[in-house]
C-alpha cells in the first residue's frame, strides 16, 4: 500500500489556513433553547469532527450532563445565553483529551469569577483573549509539524525497502503522539496545581490575607 504522506500533509497544512474560531460576535445575543444550542454547535463545529457524516458535536444529553456535573451553569428558564455558548465551546475543545473532573477544575474558577457578573471583564473577554492568541499560533504550529515530518522522513533508512515507507509514517505519528502526550502531562499537572491552590474557592488567597 502506498500512502502519499507528503501530499496528504500539504493538504492538511492548507486546511489549517482555513481554520477560524467562533467569535463571540458570531453567537446570537439572545437566549437560546436547547435545540437552538445544539444546532448552533453542529453548524460551527461539524467540519472539525473526524467523521462529519456520523459524529455528534454536542447532544442534549451531553449538555444536560455538563450542567449536572457543574461544568456548565444551569440554563435560565430552559434558555442558554451567549455566555453559556462560550463555556460550551471551551468544553468542546477540552473533552477530547481531558476528563470531566479536570474540565470542571479548569472551568470552575472561570465561571465562578466571570460568568454573568455584569462587569466589563467577563467570560467573553476571557474567551476572545485566549482564542485570538491561540489561533494566531497556527503558522508556528504548521512549522513545528513540518519539522517533525522532516525528522521522521530521515528515520529507518536501513530498514527493508518494502517496510520503509510505513515505518517512516509510523515515526511521524509517534513523534506527533509524543508531543501530545507530553503536553497532556503538563496540562494535567497544571490542573492539579489549580486544585491545590484553591482558585475556585479562593481558600489560598484567604489564608494569605
Coordinates of C-alpha atoms in Angstrom, one line a residue:
X1 CA 0.0 0.0 0.0
X2 CA 1.4 3.4 -1.0
X3 CA 0.5 6.4 1.1
X4 CA 1.4 9.8 -0.4
X5 CA 2.2 11.3 3.0
X6 CA 3.8 14.4 1.6
X7 CA 0.7 15.4 -0.4
X8 CA -1.6 14.4 2.5
X9 CA 0.4 16.6 4.9
X10 CA 0.4 19.5 2.5
X11 CA -3.4 19.2 2.1
X12 CA -3.8 19.2 5.9
X13 CA -1.4 22.2 6.3
X14 CA -3.6 24.1 3.7
X15 CA -6.7 23.3 5.7
X16 CA -5.1 24.8 8.8
X17 CA -5.0 28.1 6.9
X18 CA -8.8 28.0 6.6
X19 CA -9.4 27.4 10.3
X20 CA -11.0 30.2 12.2
X21 CA -12.5 30.3 15.7
X22 CA -16.1 31.2 16.5
X23 CA -16.0 34.8 17.6
X24 CA -18.3 35.9 20.4
X25 CA -20.0 38.3 18.0
X26 CA -20.9 35.3 15.8
X27 CA -23.1 33.9 18.7
X28 CA -26.7 35.2 18.8
X29 CA -27.1 37.8 21.5
X30 CA -30.4 36.3 22.6
X31 CA -31.1 33.4 24.8
X32 CA -31.5 30.1 23.0
X33 CA -33.5 26.9 23.7
X34 CA -31.6 23.6 23.8
X35 CA -32.5 22.7 20.2
X36 CA -31.1 26.0 19.0
X37 CA -27.9 25.5 21.0
X38 CA -27.2 22.0 19.5
X39 CA -28.0 23.4 16.0
X40 CA -25.5 26.3 16.6
X41 CA -22.8 23.9 17.8
X42 CA -23.4 21.5 14.9
X43 CA -23.3 24.2 12.3
X44 CA -20.0 25.7 13.6
X45 CA -18.1 22.5 14.5
X46 CA -19.4 19.7 12.3
X47 CA -16.4 20.1 9.9
X48 CA -13.9 19.7 12.8
X49 CA -15.2 16.2 13.7
X50 CA -13.3 13.1 12.4
X51 CA -16.4 11.7 10.7
X52 CA -18.6 14.7 9.8
X53 CA -21.4 12.5 8.5
X54 CA -21.7 10.5 11.7
X55 CA -20.1 12.2 14.7
X56 CA -22.2 14.2 17.1
X57 CA -20.8 17.6 18.0
X58 CA -22.9 18.1 21.1
X59 CA -26.2 16.4 22.1
X60 CA -28.9 17.4 24.5
X61 CA -27.8 14.6 26.8
X62 CA -24.2 15.9 26.8
X63 CA -25.3 19.4 27.7
X64 CA -27.6 18.2 30.5
X65 CA -24.7 16.1 31.9
X66 CA -22.4 19.1 31.8
X67 CA -24.8 21.1 33.8
X68 CA -25.3 18.2 36.3
X69 CA -21.6 17.9 36.7
X70 CA -21.1 21.7 37.3
X71 CA -19.2 22.2 34.1
X72 CA -21.9 24.5 32.7
X73 CA -24.0 26.9 34.8
X74 CA -27.7 25.8 34.6
X75 CA -29.9 27.5 32.0
X76 CA -32.4 30.2 33.0
X77 CA -36.0 29.1 32.2
X78 CA -34.6 26.5 29.9
X79 CA -32.7 29.1 27.9
X80 CA -29.0 29.4 27.3
X81 CA -27.2 32.8 27.0
X82 CA -24.2 33.8 24.8
X83 CA -22.0 33.1 27.9
X84 CA -23.4 29.6 28.1
X85 CA -22.4 29.0 24.5
X86 CA -18.8 30.3 25.2
X87 CA -18.5 27.8 28.0
X88 CA -19.8 25.0 25.8
X89 CA -17.1 25.9 23.2
X90 CA -14.4 25.6 25.8
X91 CA -15.8 22.2 26.8
X92 CA -16.0 21.0 23.2
X93 CA -12.3 21.6 22.8
X94 CA -11.3 20.1 26.1
X95 CA -13.5 17.0 26.1
X96 CA -11.3 15.2 23.6
X97 CA -8.3 14.9 25.9
X98 CA -9.4 15.9 29.5
X99 CA -11.6 14.1 32.0
X100 CA -14.9 15.6 33.2
X101 CA -13.2 16.2 36.6
X102 CA -10.3 18.1 35.0
X103 CA -12.6 20.3 32.9
X104 CA -14.6 21.1 36.0
X105 CA -11.5 22.1 37.9
X106 CA -10.3 24.2 35.0
X107 CA -13.5 26.0 34.2
X108 CA -14.8 26.3 37.7
X109 CA -12.8 29.4 38.6
X110 CA -13.7 31.0 35.2
X111 CA -17.5 30.5 35.7
X112 CA -17.2 31.5 39.4
X113 CA -15.4 34.7 38.7
X114 CA -16.7 35.8 35.3
X115 CA -20.0 34.2 34.4
X116 CA -23.0 36.6 34.4
X117 CA -21.3 39.0 36.8
X118 CA -22.5 42.1 34.9
X119 CA -19.0 43.5 34.7
X120 CA -16.9 44.8 31.8
X121 CA -14.4 42.0 32.1
X122 CA -16.4 38.8 31.7
X123 CA -16.5 35.4 30.1
X124 CA -16.5 37.0 26.6
X125 CA -13.3 38.9 27.5
X126 CA -11.6 35.7 28.6
X127 CA -12.7 33.8 25.5
X128 CA -11.6 36.4 23.0
X129 CA -8.2 36.8 24.6
X130 CA -7.5 33.1 24.6
X131 CA -8.8 32.2 21.1
X132 CA -7.3 35.2 19.3
X133 CA -3.8 34.4 20.6
X134 CA -4.3 30.7 20.2
X135 CA -5.3 30.8 16.6
X136 CA -2.6 33.3 15.9
X137 CA -0.1 30.5 16.6
X138 CA -1.3 28.3 13.7
X139 CA 1.6 29.3 11.5
X140 CA 4.1 28.3 14.2
X141 CA 2.2 25.0 14.7
X142 CA 2.5 24.3 11.0
X143 CA 6.2 24.8 11.0
X144 CA 6.6 22.5 14.0
X145 CA 4.6 19.8 12.3
X146 CA 6.7 20.1 9.2
X147 CA 9.9 19.9 11.2
X148 CA 8.5 16.7 12.8
X149 CA 7.7 15.3 9.3
X150 CA 11.2 16.0 8.0
X151 CA 12.7 14.4 11.1
X152 CA 10.5 11.3 10.6
X153 CA 11.4 11.0 6.9
X154 CA 15.0 10.7 7.9
X155 CA 14.4 7.6 10.0
X156 CA 14.6 3.9 9.1
X157 CA 16.9 4.4 6.2
X158 CA 18.4 0.9 6.8
X159 CA 15.0 -0.8 7.2
X160 CA 13.8 -3.3 4.5
X161 CA 12.7 -1.3 1.5
X162 CA 9.2 -2.9 1.4
X163 CA 8.6 -1.7 5.0
X164 CA 10.4 1.6 4.9
X165 CA 7.5 3.9 3.9
X166 CA 5.2 2.6 6.6
X167 CA 7.9 2.8 9.2
X168 CA 8.6 6.5 8.3
X169 CA 4.9 7.2 8.6
X170 CA 4.9 5.3 12.0
X171 CA 7.8 7.5 13.1
X172 CA 5.9 10.6 12.2
X173 CA 2.8 9.5 14.1
X174 CA 5.0 8.6 17.1
X175 CA 6.7 12.0 17.1
X176 CA 3.4 13.8 17.0
X177 CA 1.9 11.5 19.7
X178 CA 4.9 12.1 22.0
X179 CA 4.4 15.8 21.7
X180 CA 0.7 15.4 22.5
X181 CA 1.5 13.0 25.4
X182 CA 4.0 15.5 27.0
X183 CA 1.6 18.4 26.6
X184 CA -1.2 16.4 28.1
X185 CA 1.0 15.5 31.1
X186 CA 1.9 19.2 31.5
X187 CA -1.8 20.2 31.3
X188 CA -2.8 17.6 33.9
X189 CA 0.0 18.8 36.3
X190 CA -1.1 22.4 36.0
X191 CA -4.8 21.4 36.6
X192 CA -3.6 19.6 39.7
X193 CA -2.0 22.8 40.9
X194 CA -5.3 24.6 40.4
X195 CA -6.8 22.1 42.7
X196 CA -4.1 22.6 45.3
X197 CA -4.1 26.3 45.1
X198 CA -7.9 26.5 45.6
X199 CA -8.5 29.1 42.8
X200 CA -12.2 28.2 42.7
X201 CA -12.9 28.7 46.4
X202 CA -10.3 31.3 47.0
X203 CA -9.2 29.5 50.1
X204 CA -5.5 30.0 49.5
X205 CA -6.0 33.8 48.9
X206 CA -7.9 34.0 52.2
X207 CA -5.1 32.2 54.0
X208 CA -2.6 34.6 52.7
X209 CA -4.7 37.5 53.9

